[in-house]
CSV table of N, CA and C in Angstrom, one decimal:
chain,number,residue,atom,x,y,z
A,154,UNK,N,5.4,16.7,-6.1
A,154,UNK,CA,5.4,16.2,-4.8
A,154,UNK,C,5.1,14.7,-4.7
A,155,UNK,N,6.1,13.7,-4.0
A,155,UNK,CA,6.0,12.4,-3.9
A,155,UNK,C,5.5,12.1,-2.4
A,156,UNK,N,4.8,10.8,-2.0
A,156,UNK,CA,5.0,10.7,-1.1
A,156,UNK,C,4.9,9.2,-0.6
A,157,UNK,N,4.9,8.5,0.5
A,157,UNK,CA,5.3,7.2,1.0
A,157,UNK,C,3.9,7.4,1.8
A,158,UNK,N,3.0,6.1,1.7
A,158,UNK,CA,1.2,6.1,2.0
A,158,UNK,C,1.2,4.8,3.0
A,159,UNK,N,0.0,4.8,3.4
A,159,UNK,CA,-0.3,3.3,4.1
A,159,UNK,C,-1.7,3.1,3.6
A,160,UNK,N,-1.7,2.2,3.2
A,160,UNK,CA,-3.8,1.8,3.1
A,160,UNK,C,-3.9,0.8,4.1
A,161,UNK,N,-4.8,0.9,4.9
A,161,UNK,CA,-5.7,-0.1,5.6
A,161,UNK,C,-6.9,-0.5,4.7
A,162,UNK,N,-6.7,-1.8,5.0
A,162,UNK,CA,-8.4,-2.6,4.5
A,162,UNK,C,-8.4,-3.0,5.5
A,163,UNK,N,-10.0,-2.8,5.4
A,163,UNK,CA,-11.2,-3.2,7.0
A,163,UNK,C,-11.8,-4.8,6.9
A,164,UNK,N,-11.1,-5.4,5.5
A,164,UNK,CA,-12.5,-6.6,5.6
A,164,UNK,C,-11.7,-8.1,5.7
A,165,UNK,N,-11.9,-8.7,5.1
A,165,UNK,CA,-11.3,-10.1,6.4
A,165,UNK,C,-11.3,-11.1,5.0
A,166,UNK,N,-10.8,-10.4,3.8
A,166,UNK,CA,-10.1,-11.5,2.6
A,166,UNK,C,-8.4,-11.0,2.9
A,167,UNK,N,-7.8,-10.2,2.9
A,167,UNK,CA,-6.6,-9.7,2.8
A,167,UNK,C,-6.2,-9.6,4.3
A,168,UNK,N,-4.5,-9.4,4.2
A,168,UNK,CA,-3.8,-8.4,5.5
A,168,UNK,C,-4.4,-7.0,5.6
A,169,UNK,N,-4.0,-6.7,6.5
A,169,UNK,CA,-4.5,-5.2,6.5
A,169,UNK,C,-3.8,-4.3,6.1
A,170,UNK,N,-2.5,-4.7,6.2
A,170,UNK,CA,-1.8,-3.2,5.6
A,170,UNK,C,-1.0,-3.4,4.3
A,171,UNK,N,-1.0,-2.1,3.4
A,171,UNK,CA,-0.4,-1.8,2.3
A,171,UNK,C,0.6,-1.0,2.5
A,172,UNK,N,1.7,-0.7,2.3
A,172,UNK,CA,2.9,0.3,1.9
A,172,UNK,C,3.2,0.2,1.1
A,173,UNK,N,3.1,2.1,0.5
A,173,UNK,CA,3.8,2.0,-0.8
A,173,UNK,C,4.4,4.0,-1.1
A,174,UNK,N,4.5,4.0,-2.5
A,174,UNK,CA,4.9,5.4,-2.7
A,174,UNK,C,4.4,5.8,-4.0
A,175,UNK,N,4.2,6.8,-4.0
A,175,UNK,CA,3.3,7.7,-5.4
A,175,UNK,C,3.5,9.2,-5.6
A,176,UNK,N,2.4,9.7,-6.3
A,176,UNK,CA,2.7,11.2,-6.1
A,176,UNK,C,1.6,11.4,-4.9
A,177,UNK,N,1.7,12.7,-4.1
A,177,UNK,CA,0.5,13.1,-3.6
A,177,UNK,C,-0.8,13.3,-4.4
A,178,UNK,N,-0.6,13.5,-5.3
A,178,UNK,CA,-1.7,13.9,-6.3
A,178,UNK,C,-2.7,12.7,-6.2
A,179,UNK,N,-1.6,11.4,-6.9
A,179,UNK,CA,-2.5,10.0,-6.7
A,179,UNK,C,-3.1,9.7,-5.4
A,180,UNK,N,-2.3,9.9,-4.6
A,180,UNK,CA,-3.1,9.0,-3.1
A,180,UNK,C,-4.3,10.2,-2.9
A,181,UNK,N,-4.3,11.4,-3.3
A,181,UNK,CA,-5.6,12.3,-3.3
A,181,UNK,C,-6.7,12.0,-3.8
A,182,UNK,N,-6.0,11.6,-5.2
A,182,UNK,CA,-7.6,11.1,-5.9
A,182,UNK,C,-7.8,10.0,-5.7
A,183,UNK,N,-7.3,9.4,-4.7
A,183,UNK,CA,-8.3,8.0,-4.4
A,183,UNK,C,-7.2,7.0,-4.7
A,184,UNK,N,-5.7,7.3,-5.5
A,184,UNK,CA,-5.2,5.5,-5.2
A,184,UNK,C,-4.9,5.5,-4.3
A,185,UNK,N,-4.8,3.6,-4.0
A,185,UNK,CA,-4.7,3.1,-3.1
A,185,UNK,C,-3.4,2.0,-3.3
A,186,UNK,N,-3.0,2.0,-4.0
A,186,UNK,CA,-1.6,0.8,-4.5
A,186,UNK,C,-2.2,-0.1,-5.4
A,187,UNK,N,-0.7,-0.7,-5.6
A,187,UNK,CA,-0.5,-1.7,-6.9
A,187,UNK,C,-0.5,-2.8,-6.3
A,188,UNK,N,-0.7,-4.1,-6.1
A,188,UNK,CA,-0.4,-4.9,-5.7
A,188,UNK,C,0.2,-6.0,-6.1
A,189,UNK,N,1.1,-6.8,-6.3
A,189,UNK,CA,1.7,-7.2,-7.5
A,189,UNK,C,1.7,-9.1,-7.5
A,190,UNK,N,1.7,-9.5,-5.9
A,190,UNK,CA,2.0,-10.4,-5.8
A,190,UNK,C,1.2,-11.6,-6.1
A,191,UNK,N,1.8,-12.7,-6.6
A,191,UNK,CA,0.3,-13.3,-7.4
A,191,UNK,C,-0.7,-14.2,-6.0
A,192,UNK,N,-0.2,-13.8,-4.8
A,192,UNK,CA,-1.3,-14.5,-3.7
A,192,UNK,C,-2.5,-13.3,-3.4
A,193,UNK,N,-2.0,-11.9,-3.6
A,193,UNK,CA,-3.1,-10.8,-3.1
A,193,UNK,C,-3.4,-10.3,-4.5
A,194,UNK,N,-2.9,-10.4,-5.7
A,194,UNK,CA,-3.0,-9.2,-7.0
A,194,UNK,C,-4.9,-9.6,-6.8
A,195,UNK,N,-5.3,-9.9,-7.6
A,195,UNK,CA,-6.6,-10.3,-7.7
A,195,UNK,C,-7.4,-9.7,-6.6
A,196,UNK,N,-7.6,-10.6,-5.4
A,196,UNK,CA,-8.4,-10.3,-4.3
A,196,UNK,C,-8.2,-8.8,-4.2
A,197,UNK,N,-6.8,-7.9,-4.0
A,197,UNK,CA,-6.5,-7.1,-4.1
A,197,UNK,C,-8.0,-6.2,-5.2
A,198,UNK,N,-7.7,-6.6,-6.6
A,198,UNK,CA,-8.4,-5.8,-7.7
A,198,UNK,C,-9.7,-5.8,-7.5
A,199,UNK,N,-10.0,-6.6,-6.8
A,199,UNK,CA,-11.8,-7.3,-6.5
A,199,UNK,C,-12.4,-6.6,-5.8
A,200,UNK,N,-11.7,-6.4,-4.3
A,200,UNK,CA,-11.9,-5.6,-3.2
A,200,UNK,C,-12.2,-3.9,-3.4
A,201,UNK,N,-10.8,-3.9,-4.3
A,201,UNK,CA,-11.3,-2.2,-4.3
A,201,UNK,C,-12.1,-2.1,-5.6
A,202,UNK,N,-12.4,-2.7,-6.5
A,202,UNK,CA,-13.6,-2.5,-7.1
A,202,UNK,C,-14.4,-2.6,-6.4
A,203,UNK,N,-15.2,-3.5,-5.7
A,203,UNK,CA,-16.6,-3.9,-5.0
A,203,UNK,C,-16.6,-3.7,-3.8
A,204,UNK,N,-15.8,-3.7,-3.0
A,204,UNK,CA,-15.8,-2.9,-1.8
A,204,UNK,C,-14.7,-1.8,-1.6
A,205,UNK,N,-15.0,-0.2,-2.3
A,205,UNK,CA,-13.8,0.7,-1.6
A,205,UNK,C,-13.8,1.0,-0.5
A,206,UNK,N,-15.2,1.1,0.2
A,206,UNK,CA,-15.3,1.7,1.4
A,206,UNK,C,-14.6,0.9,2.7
A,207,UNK,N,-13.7,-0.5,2.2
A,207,UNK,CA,-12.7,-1.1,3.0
A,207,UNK,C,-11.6,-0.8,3.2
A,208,UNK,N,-11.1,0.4,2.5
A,208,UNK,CA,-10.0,0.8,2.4
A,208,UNK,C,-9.7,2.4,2.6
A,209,UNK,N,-8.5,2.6,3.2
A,209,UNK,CA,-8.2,4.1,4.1
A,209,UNK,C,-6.5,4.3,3.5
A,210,UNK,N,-6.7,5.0,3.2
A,210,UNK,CA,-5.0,5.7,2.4
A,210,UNK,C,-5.1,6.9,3.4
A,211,UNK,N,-3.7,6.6,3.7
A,211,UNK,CA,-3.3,7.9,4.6
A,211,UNK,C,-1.7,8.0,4.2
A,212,UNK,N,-0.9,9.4,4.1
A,212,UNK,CA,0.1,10.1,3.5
A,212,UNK,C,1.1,10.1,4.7
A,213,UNK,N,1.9,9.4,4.9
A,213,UNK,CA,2.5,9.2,6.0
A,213,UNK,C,3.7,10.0,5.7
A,214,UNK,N,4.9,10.1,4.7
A,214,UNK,CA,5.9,10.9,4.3
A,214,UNK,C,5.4,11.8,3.2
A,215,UNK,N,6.0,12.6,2.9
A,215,UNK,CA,6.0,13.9,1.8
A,215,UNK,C,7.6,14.1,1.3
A,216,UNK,N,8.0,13.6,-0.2
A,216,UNK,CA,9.2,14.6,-1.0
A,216,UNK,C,9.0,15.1,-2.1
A,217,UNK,N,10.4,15.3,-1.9
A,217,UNK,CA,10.7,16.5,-3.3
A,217,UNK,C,10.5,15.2,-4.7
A,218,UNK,N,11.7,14.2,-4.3
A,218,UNK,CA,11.5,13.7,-5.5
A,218,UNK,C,10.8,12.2,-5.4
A,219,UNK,N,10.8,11.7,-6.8
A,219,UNK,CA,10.2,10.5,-6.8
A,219,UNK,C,11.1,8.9,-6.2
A,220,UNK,N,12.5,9.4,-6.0
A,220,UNK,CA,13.4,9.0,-5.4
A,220,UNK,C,13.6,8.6,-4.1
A,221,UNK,N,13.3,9.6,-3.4
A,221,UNK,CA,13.7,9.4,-2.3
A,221,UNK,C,11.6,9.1,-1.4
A,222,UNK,N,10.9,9.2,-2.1
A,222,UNK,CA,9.7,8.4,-2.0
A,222,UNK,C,9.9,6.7,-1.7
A,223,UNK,N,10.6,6.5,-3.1
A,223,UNK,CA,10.7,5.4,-3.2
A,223,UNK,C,12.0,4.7,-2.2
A,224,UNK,N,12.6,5.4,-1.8
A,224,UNK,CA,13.8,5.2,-1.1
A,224,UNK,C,13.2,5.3,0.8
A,225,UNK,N,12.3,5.8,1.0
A,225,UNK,CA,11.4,5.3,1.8
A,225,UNK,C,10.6,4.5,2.4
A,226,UNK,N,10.2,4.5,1.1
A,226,UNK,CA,8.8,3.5,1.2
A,226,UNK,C,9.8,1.9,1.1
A,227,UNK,N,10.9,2.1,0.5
A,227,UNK,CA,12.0,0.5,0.7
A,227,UNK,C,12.5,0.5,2.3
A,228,UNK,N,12.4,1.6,3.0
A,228,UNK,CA,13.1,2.0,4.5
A,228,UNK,C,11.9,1.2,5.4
A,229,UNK,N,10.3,1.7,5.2
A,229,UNK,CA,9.6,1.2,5.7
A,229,UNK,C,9.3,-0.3,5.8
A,230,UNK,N,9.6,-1.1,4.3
A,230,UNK,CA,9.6,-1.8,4.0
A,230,UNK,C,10.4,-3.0,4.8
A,231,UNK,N,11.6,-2.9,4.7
A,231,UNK,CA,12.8,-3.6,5.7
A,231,UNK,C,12.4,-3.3,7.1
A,232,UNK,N,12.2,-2.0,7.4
A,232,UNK,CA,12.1,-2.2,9.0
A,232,UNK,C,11.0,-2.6,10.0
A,233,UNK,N,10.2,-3.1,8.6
A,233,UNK,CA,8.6,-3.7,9.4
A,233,UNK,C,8.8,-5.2,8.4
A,234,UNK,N,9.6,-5.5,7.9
A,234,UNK,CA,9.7,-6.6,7.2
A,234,UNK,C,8.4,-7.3,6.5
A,235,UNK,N,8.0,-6.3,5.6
A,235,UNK,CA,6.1,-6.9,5.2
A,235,UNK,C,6.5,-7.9,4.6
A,236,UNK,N,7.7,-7.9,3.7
A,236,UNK,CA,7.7,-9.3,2.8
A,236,UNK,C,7.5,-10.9,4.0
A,237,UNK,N,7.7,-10.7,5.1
A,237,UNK,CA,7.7,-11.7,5.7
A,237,UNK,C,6.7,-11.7,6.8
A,238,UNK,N,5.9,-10.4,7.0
A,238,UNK,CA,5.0,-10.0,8.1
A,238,UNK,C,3.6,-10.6,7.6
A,239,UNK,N,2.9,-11.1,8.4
A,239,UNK,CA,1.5,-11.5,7.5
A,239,UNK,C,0.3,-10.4,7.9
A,240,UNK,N,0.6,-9.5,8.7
A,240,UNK,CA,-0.3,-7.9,8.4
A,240,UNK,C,0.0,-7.3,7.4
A,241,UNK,N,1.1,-7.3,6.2
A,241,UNK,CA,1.3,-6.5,4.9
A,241,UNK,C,0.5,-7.7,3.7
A,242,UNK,N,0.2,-6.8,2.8
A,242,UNK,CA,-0.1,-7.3,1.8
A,242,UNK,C,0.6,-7.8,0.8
A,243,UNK,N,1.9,-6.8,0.7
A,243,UNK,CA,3.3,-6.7,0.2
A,243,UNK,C,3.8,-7.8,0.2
A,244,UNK,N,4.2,-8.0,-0.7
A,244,UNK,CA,4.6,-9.7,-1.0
A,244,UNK,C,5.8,-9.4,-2.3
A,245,UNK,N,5.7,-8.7,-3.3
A,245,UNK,CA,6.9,-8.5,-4.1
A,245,UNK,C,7.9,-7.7,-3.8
């Protein structure tokens, strides 16, 4: 089971939102995304080491496959435009 997630971070280095896609399993045990871009990667890695309690993963879609996860989480992507939105993190 795949699914398309959102994290919120609460603290005031980063945007606040994350979108992304995984298994359910991951976003269960605690991930939270990848972050790839070289303006958030770091801050990104810092944060949820030293502060996790800033961050909220929540499961917004559920599929079958790892496909159409990802074929979502590109849907959300475009239609909230994060690569250009300065509330997403998302930057790659």
């Amino acid at each position: 089971m795949f699914c398309t997630y959102i994290t919120v971070y609460k603290g005031n280095k980063l945007p606040q939102f994350y979108i992304g896609s995984s298994s359910v399993e991951n976003v269960l045990s605690g991930y939270k995304g990848t972050v790839r871009s070289k303006m958030y990667k770091d801050i990104w890695k810092y944060e949820i080491k030293n502060n996790p309690h800033l961050f909220k993963t929540t499961i917004i879609t559920r599929h079958a496959s790892r496909k159409d996860a990802t074929e979502k989480e590109n849907y959300f992507h475009h239609k909230l435009s994060v690569v250009k939105n300065p509330l997403y993190i998302n930057r790659a």
